[in-house]
């Protein structure tokens, strides 16, 4: 259960003009459109990459992993995840949770079931072995393919992502190459690091599991720190939760496709998995800094002063 002591202000992340221009430039738009730059607007201004790397990776994933997946389980939990994403405005309306296990934990439940199903078939390990590492070139190709994949755009529409929110997902993929490059597949961690690399989970598992753990921790964090929490912190909590679940939804959509319909091309499958992971990475890092790190500048004023 969540309390009702605060009302919704604006949980949508504002996108700066500089971010919009950078996105259009990164994706090689034939011309930088007048603001606002949107997913739909970019789709008509960029050319497909026709990357053999994306195609080969997608074909390998489809061939080697389709039989490890249960399409019925994936579709059921993906639909449940979609329903939880659509309920996020209600979560924001209720404000600070009134107990340490509540609305955010419930929102993440279908995501955990998707995560567990993928983990059972060593799906994450194979993604690490198959998908390219995050580099500026791979990130650009991924974002470009994502923009041009109408079924993925429509799927996000169906679960309540408007143009601004979808564009924010693109920015999380295309504009954060340096941040994403720090996330290294477990089988590519160099020798000589100060920890046991044998215990490091695959990159895509770290991203999805990490996102779900951060969401699970929101109820307790907000409940324990209620006196410090502002409307802006609550807005950020919901916005970044939606971002992470949106990334998970992209990954789940790709997994469903290779287990059932096969409507996505091999390039689109690769783009969906890579973009889904990228969005979950950026979302959890932003959540950490904007919600879990409460500073004197961002905290609510003390009532004792």
CSV table of C-alpha atoms in Angstrom, one decimal:
chain,number,residue,atom,x,y,z
A,1,UNK,CA,0.0,0.0,0.0
A,2,UNK,CA,1.1,3.6,-0.6
A,3,UNK,CA,0.1,6.7,1.2
A,4,UNK,CA,-1.9,9.6,-0.2
A,5,UNK,CA,-0.1,12.5,1.3
A,6,UNK,CA,1.1,14.0,-1.9
A,7,UNK,CA,-0.4,14.7,-5.3
A,8,UNK,CA,1.0,14.3,-8.7
A,9,UNK,CA,3.0,17.2,-10.2
A,10,UNK,CA,4.9,16.2,-13.3
A,11,UNK,CA,6.8,12.9,-13.4
A,12,UNK,CA,7.9,13.4,-17.0
A,13,UNK,CA,11.5,14.1,-17.6
A,14,UNK,CA,12.2,17.3,-19.4
A,15,UNK,CA,14.4,17.0,-22.4
A,16,UNK,CA,16.8,19.9,-23.1
A,17,UNK,CA,17.3,21.4,-26.5
A,18,UNK,CA,20.9,20.4,-26.5
A,19,UNK,CA,19.9,16.8,-25.8
A,20,UNK,CA,17.5,16.8,-28.7
A,21,UNK,CA,20.0,18.3,-31.1
A,22,UNK,CA,22.7,15.8,-30.0
A,23,UNK,CA,20.3,12.9,-30.6
A,24,UNK,CA,19.4,14.0,-34.1
A,25,UNK,CA,23.1,14.5,-34.9
A,26,UNK,CA,24.1,11.2,-33.4
A,27,UNK,CA,21.6,9.3,-35.5
A,28,UNK,CA,22.7,11.1,-38.7
A,29,UNK,CA,19.4,12.9,-39.4
A,30,UNK,CA,19.4,14.3,-42.9
A,31,UNK,CA,18.5,17.6,-41.2
A,32,UNK,CA,18.1,18.6,-37.6
A,33,UNK,CA,14.3,19.0,-37.3
A,34,UNK,CA,12.7,22.0,-35.5
A,35,UNK,CA,12.2,21.2,-31.9
A,36,UNK,CA,10.8,19.2,-30.3
A,37,UNK,CA,12.8,16.3,-31.7
A,38,UNK,CA,10.7,13.2,-31.4
A,39,UNK,CA,11.0,9.5,-32.2
A,40,UNK,CA,8.4,9.7,-34.9
A,41,UNK,CA,10.0,12.9,-36.4
A,42,UNK,CA,13.4,11.2,-36.6
A,43,UNK,CA,12.0,8.1,-38.2
A,44,UNK,CA,11.5,10.0,-41.5
A,45,UNK,CA,14.9,11.7,-41.4
A,46,UNK,CA,17.4,8.9,-40.9
A,47,UNK,CA,18.5,6.0,-43.2
A,48,UNK,CA,18.7,2.4,-42.2
A,49,UNK,CA,22.2,1.2,-41.4
A,50,UNK,CA,22.0,-2.3,-42.9
A,51,UNK,CA,24.5,-3.5,-40.4
A,52,UNK,CA,25.7,-7.1,-41.0
A,53,UNK,CA,26.8,-7.1,-37.3
A,54,UNK,CA,23.3,-6.5,-36.0
A,55,UNK,CA,21.8,-9.0,-38.5
A,56,UNK,CA,24.3,-11.8,-37.6
A,57,UNK,CA,23.9,-11.3,-33.9
A,58,UNK,CA,20.1,-11.4,-34.2
A,59,UNK,CA,20.2,-14.5,-36.3
A,60,UNK,CA,22.4,-16.3,-33.8
A,61,UNK,CA,20.2,-15.4,-30.9
A,62,UNK,CA,17.1,-16.6,-32.8
A,63,UNK,CA,18.7,-19.9,-33.8
A,64,UNK,CA,20.3,-20.8,-30.6
A,65,UNK,CA,18.0,-19.5,-28.0
A,66,UNK,CA,14.4,-19.7,-29.3
A,67,UNK,CA,14.0,-23.3,-28.0
A,68,UNK,CA,15.1,-22.3,-24.5
A,69,UNK,CA,12.2,-19.8,-24.2
A,70,UNK,CA,8.6,-20.5,-23.2
A,71,UNK,CA,6.6,-18.2,-25.4
A,72,UNK,CA,3.5,-18.5,-23.2
A,73,UNK,CA,5.3,-17.5,-20.1
A,74,UNK,CA,7.0,-14.6,-21.8
A,75,UNK,CA,3.8,-13.3,-23.4
A,76,UNK,CA,1.9,-13.6,-20.1
A,77,UNK,CA,4.5,-11.8,-18.0
A,78,UNK,CA,5.1,-9.2,-20.7
A,79,UNK,CA,1.4,-8.4,-20.7
A,80,UNK,CA,1.4,-8.1,-16.9
A,81,UNK,CA,4.4,-5.8,-17.1
A,82,UNK,CA,2.6,-3.7,-19.6
A,83,UNK,CA,-0.3,-3.4,-17.2
A,84,UNK,CA,2.0,-2.3,-14.3
A,85,UNK,CA,3.7,0.3,-16.5
A,86,UNK,CA,0.3,1.8,-17.3
A,87,UNK,CA,-0.5,2.0,-13.6
A,88,UNK,CA,2.6,4.1,-12.8
A,89,UNK,CA,0.6,7.4,-12.8
A,90,UNK,CA,-1.4,5.9,-9.9
A,91,UNK,CA,1.8,5.1,-8.1
A,92,UNK,CA,2.9,8.8,-8.4
A,93,UNK,CA,-0.5,10.0,-7.2
A,94,UNK,CA,-0.1,8.1,-3.9
A,95,UNK,CA,3.1,9.8,-3.1
A,96,UNK,CA,5.4,8.4,-0.4
A,97,UNK,CA,4.7,4.7,0.4
A,98,UNK,CA,3.4,4.1,3.9
A,99,UNK,CA,5.2,0.8,4.4
A,100,UNK,CA,8.6,-0.6,3.2
A,101,UNK,CA,7.0,-3.2,0.8
A,102,UNK,CA,4.4,-1.7,-1.4
A,103,UNK,CA,3.6,-0.2,-4.8
A,104,UNK,CA,7.0,-0.1,-6.4
A,105,UNK,CA,7.7,-3.7,-5.4
A,106,UNK,CA,4.4,-4.7,-6.9
A,107,UNK,CA,5.2,-2.8,-10.1
A,108,UNK,CA,8.4,-4.8,-10.5
A,109,UNK,CA,6.9,-8.3,-9.9
A,110,UNK,CA,6.3,-9.3,-13.6
A,111,UNK,CA,9.8,-8.1,-14.4
A,112,UNK,CA,11.2,-10.5,-11.9
A,113,UNK,CA,9.3,-13.4,-13.4
A,114,UNK,CA,10.7,-12.5,-16.8
A,115,UNK,CA,14.2,-12.2,-15.4
A,116,UNK,CA,14.0,-15.6,-13.7
A,117,UNK,CA,12.7,-17.3,-16.9
A,118,UNK,CA,15.5,-15.8,-19.0
A,119,UNK,CA,18.1,-16.7,-16.3
A,120,UNK,CA,16.9,-20.4,-16.2
A,121,UNK,CA,17.8,-20.9,-19.8
A,122,UNK,CA,21.2,-19.2,-19.5
A,123,UNK,CA,19.8,-16.6,-21.9
A,124,UNK,CA,21.9,-13.8,-20.5
A,125,UNK,CA,25.1,-15.7,-20.9
A,126,UNK,CA,24.4,-16.2,-24.6
A,127,UNK,CA,23.6,-12.5,-25.0
A,128,UNK,CA,27.0,-11.6,-23.6
A,129,UNK,CA,28.7,-14.0,-26.0
A,130,UNK,CA,26.7,-12.9,-29.0
A,131,UNK,CA,25.9,-9.2,-28.8
A,132,UNK,CA,28.6,-6.6,-29.6
A,133,UNK,CA,30.1,-4.7,-26.7
A,134,UNK,CA,28.8,-1.2,-26.2
A,135,UNK,CA,30.9,1.1,-28.4
A,136,UNK,CA,29.9,4.4,-30.0
A,137,UNK,CA,29.4,2.7,-33.3
A,138,UNK,CA,27.3,-0.1,-31.9
A,139,UNK,CA,25.2,2.3,-29.8
A,140,UNK,CA,24.5,4.5,-32.9
A,141,UNK,CA,23.5,1.5,-35.0
A,142,UNK,CA,21.3,0.3,-32.2
A,143,UNK,CA,19.5,3.6,-31.7
A,144,UNK,CA,19.1,4.0,-35.5
A,145,UNK,CA,17.5,0.6,-35.9
A,146,UNK,CA,15.3,1.2,-32.9
A,147,UNK,CA,13.9,4.4,-34.4
A,148,UNK,CA,13.0,2.6,-37.6
A,149,UNK,CA,11.4,-0.4,-35.9
A,150,UNK,CA,7.7,0.4,-36.1
A,151,UNK,CA,6.5,-2.6,-34.0
A,152,UNK,CA,8.7,-1.5,-31.1
A,153,UNK,CA,7.5,2.0,-31.3
A,154,UNK,CA,3.9,0.8,-31.4
A,155,UNK,CA,4.5,-1.5,-28.4
A,156,UNK,CA,5.7,1.4,-26.3
A,157,UNK,CA,2.7,3.5,-27.4
A,158,UNK,CA,0.4,0.7,-26.2
A,159,UNK,CA,1.8,0.8,-22.7
A,160,UNK,CA,1.5,4.5,-22.3
A,161,UNK,CA,4.8,6.0,-23.5
A,162,UNK,CA,4.1,9.3,-25.3
A,163,UNK,CA,6.4,10.8,-27.8
A,164,UNK,CA,8.4,12.7,-25.2
A,165,UNK,CA,8.9,9.6,-23.1
A,166,UNK,CA,9.9,7.5,-26.1
A,167,UNK,CA,12.4,10.1,-27.2
A,168,UNK,CA,13.9,10.1,-23.7
A,169,UNK,CA,14.5,6.4,-24.1
A,170,UNK,CA,16.3,7.1,-27.4
A,171,UNK,CA,18.4,9.7,-25.7
A,172,UNK,CA,19.3,7.2,-22.9
A,173,UNK,CA,20.6,4.9,-25.7
A,174,UNK,CA,22.2,7.3,-28.1
A,175,UNK,CA,23.6,10.1,-25.9
A,176,UNK,CA,25.3,8.1,-23.2
A,177,UNK,CA,28.1,6.2,-25.1
A,178,UNK,CA,30.7,6.9,-22.4
A,179,UNK,CA,28.6,5.7,-19.6
A,180,UNK,CA,27.5,2.5,-21.4
A,181,UNK,CA,31.0,1.7,-22.4
A,182,UNK,CA,31.9,1.3,-18.8
A,183,UNK,CA,29.5,-1.7,-18.6
A,184,UNK,CA,31.7,-4.6,-19.9
A,185,UNK,CA,30.4,-8.1,-20.8
A,186,UNK,CA,31.6,-10.5,-18.1
A,187,UNK,CA,33.6,-12.5,-20.6
A,188,UNK,CA,35.5,-9.4,-21.6
A,189,UNK,CA,36.6,-8.1,-18.2
A,190,UNK,CA,40.4,-7.7,-18.4
A,191,UNK,CA,42.8,-9.7,-16.3
A,192,UNK,CA,44.3,-8.0,-13.2
A,193,UNK,CA,41.1,-6.4,-11.8
A,194,UNK,CA,40.7,-6.4,-8.0
A,195,UNK,CA,37.8,-8.9,-7.9
A,196,UNK,CA,36.9,-12.4,-8.9
A,197,UNK,CA,35.6,-12.2,-12.4
A,198,UNK,CA,34.1,-15.7,-12.1
A,199,UNK,CA,31.4,-14.3,-9.9
A,200,UNK,CA,30.4,-11.4,-12.1
A,201,UNK,CA,27.0,-12.0,-13.8
A,202,UNK,CA,26.6,-11.4,-17.5
A,203,UNK,CA,26.1,-7.7,-18.5
A,204,UNK,CA,22.5,-8.1,-19.6
A,205,UNK,CA,21.7,-9.9,-16.4
A,206,UNK,CA,23.4,-7.2,-14.3
A,207,UNK,CA,21.4,-4.5,-16.1
A,208,UNK,CA,18.0,-6.2,-15.8
A,209,UNK,CA,18.5,-7.5,-12.3
A,210,UNK,CA,20.0,-4.3,-11.1
A,211,UNK,CA,17.1,-2.2,-12.5
A,212,UNK,CA,14.6,-4.5,-10.7
A,213,UNK,CA,16.6,-4.3,-7.4
A,214,UNK,CA,16.6,-0.5,-7.5
A,215,UNK,CA,12.9,-0.4,-8.1
A,216,UNK,CA,12.3,-2.9,-5.3
A,217,UNK,CA,14.3,-0.7,-2.9
A,218,UNK,CA,12.2,2.4,-3.6
A,219,UNK,CA,9.4,1.7,-1.2
A,220,UNK,CA,11.7,1.3,1.8
A,221,UNK,CA,13.9,4.2,0.7
A,222,UNK,CA,11.1,6.7,0.3
A,223,UNK,CA,9.3,5.4,3.4
A,224,UNK,CA,12.4,5.7,5.6
A,225,UNK,CA,13.3,9.2,4.2
A,226,UNK,CA,9.8,10.7,4.0
A,227,UNK,CA,10.8,13.9,5.8
A,228,UNK,CA,13.5,14.5,3.2
A,229,UNK,CA,11.4,13.6,0.1
A,230,UNK,CA,10.3,16.4,-2.2
A,231,UNK,CA,7.8,16.4,-5.1
A,232,UNK,CA,10.8,16.5,-7.5
A,233,UNK,CA,12.3,13.3,-5.9
A,234,UNK,CA,8.9,11.5,-6.3
A,235,UNK,CA,8.7,12.7,-9.9
A,236,UNK,CA,12.2,11.3,-10.6
A,237,UNK,CA,11.4,8.0,-8.8
A,238,UNK,CA,8.4,7.3,-11.1
A,239,UNK,CA,10.1,8.7,-14.3
A,240,UNK,CA,13.2,6.5,-13.9
A,241,UNK,CA,11.1,3.5,-12.9
A,242,UNK,CA,9.1,3.9,-16.1
A,243,UNK,CA,12.4,4.3,-18.1
A,244,UNK,CA,13.8,1.0,-16.6
A,245,UNK,CA,10.6,-0.9,-17.1
A,246,UNK,CA,10.4,0.5,-20.6
A,247,UNK,CA,13.8,-1.0,-21.3
A,248,UNK,CA,12.8,-4.3,-19.8
A,249,UNK,CA,9.7,-4.2,-21.9
A,250,UNK,CA,11.8,-3.8,-25.1
A,251,UNK,CA,13.9,-6.8,-24.1
A,252,UNK,CA,10.8,-8.8,-23.2
A,253,UNK,CA,9.2,-7.9,-26.6
A,254,UNK,CA,12.3,-9.2,-28.4
A,255,UNK,CA,12.3,-12.4,-26.4
A,256,UNK,CA,8.6,-12.9,-27.1
A,257,UNK,CA,9.2,-12.4,-30.8
A,258,UNK,CA,11.9,-15.0,-31.1
A,259,UNK,CA,9.9,-17.5,-29.1
A,260,UNK,CA,6.6,-17.0,-30.9
A,261,UNK,CA,5.8,-14.7,-33.9
A,262,UNK,CA,9.1,-13.9,-35.6
A,263,UNK,CA,7.8,-10.6,-36.9
A,264,UNK,CA,11.0,-8.7,-36.0
A,265,UNK,CA,14.0,-8.9,-38.3
A,266,UNK,CA,17.3,-10.1,-37.0
A,267,UNK,CA,18.6,-6.5,-36.9
A,268,UNK,CA,15.5,-5.4,-34.9
A,269,UNK,CA,15.9,-8.3,-32.4
A,270,UNK,CA,19.5,-7.2,-31.7
A,271,UNK,CA,18.5,-3.6,-31.4
A,272,UNK,CA,15.7,-4.3,-29.0
A,273,UNK,CA,17.9,-6.4,-26.7
A,274,UNK,CA,20.8,-3.9,-26.8
A,275,UNK,CA,18.6,-0.8,-26.4
A,276,UNK,CA,16.6,-2.5,-23.6
A,277,UNK,CA,19.7,-3.1,-21.7
A,278,UNK,CA,21.1,0.3,-22.4
A,279,UNK,CA,17.9,2.0,-21.1
A,280,UNK,CA,18.0,-0.1,-17.9
A,281,UNK,CA,21.6,0.8,-17.3
A,282,UNK,CA,21.0,4.6,-17.7
A,283,UNK,CA,17.8,4.5,-15.8
A,284,UNK,CA,19.2,2.8,-12.7
A,285,UNK,CA,22.2,5.2,-12.6
A,286,UNK,CA,20.0,8.2,-12.9
A,287,UNK,CA,17.7,6.8,-10.2
A,288,UNK,CA,20.6,6.4,-7.9
A,289,UNK,CA,21.8,10.0,-8.3
A,290,UNK,CA,18.4,11.7,-8.3
A,291,UNK,CA,16.4,9.7,-5.8
A,292,UNK,CA,18.7,7.7,-3.5
A,293,UNK,CA,21.4,10.4,-3.1
A,294,UNK,CA,19.5,13.0,-1.1
A,295,UNK,CA,21.6,16.1,-0.5
A,296,UNK,CA,21.1,19.3,1.4
A,297,UNK,CA,20.3,20.9,-1.9
A,298,UNK,CA,17.6,18.4,-3.0
A,299,UNK,CA,16.0,17.5,0.4
A,300,UNK,CA,12.8,18.9,1.7
A,301,UNK,CA,13.2,21.8,4.1
A,302,UNK,CA,13.4,20.9,7.7
A,303,UNK,CA,10.2,21.6,9.7
A,304,UNK,CA,12.3,22.4,12.8
A,305,UNK,CA,13.8,25.5,11.3
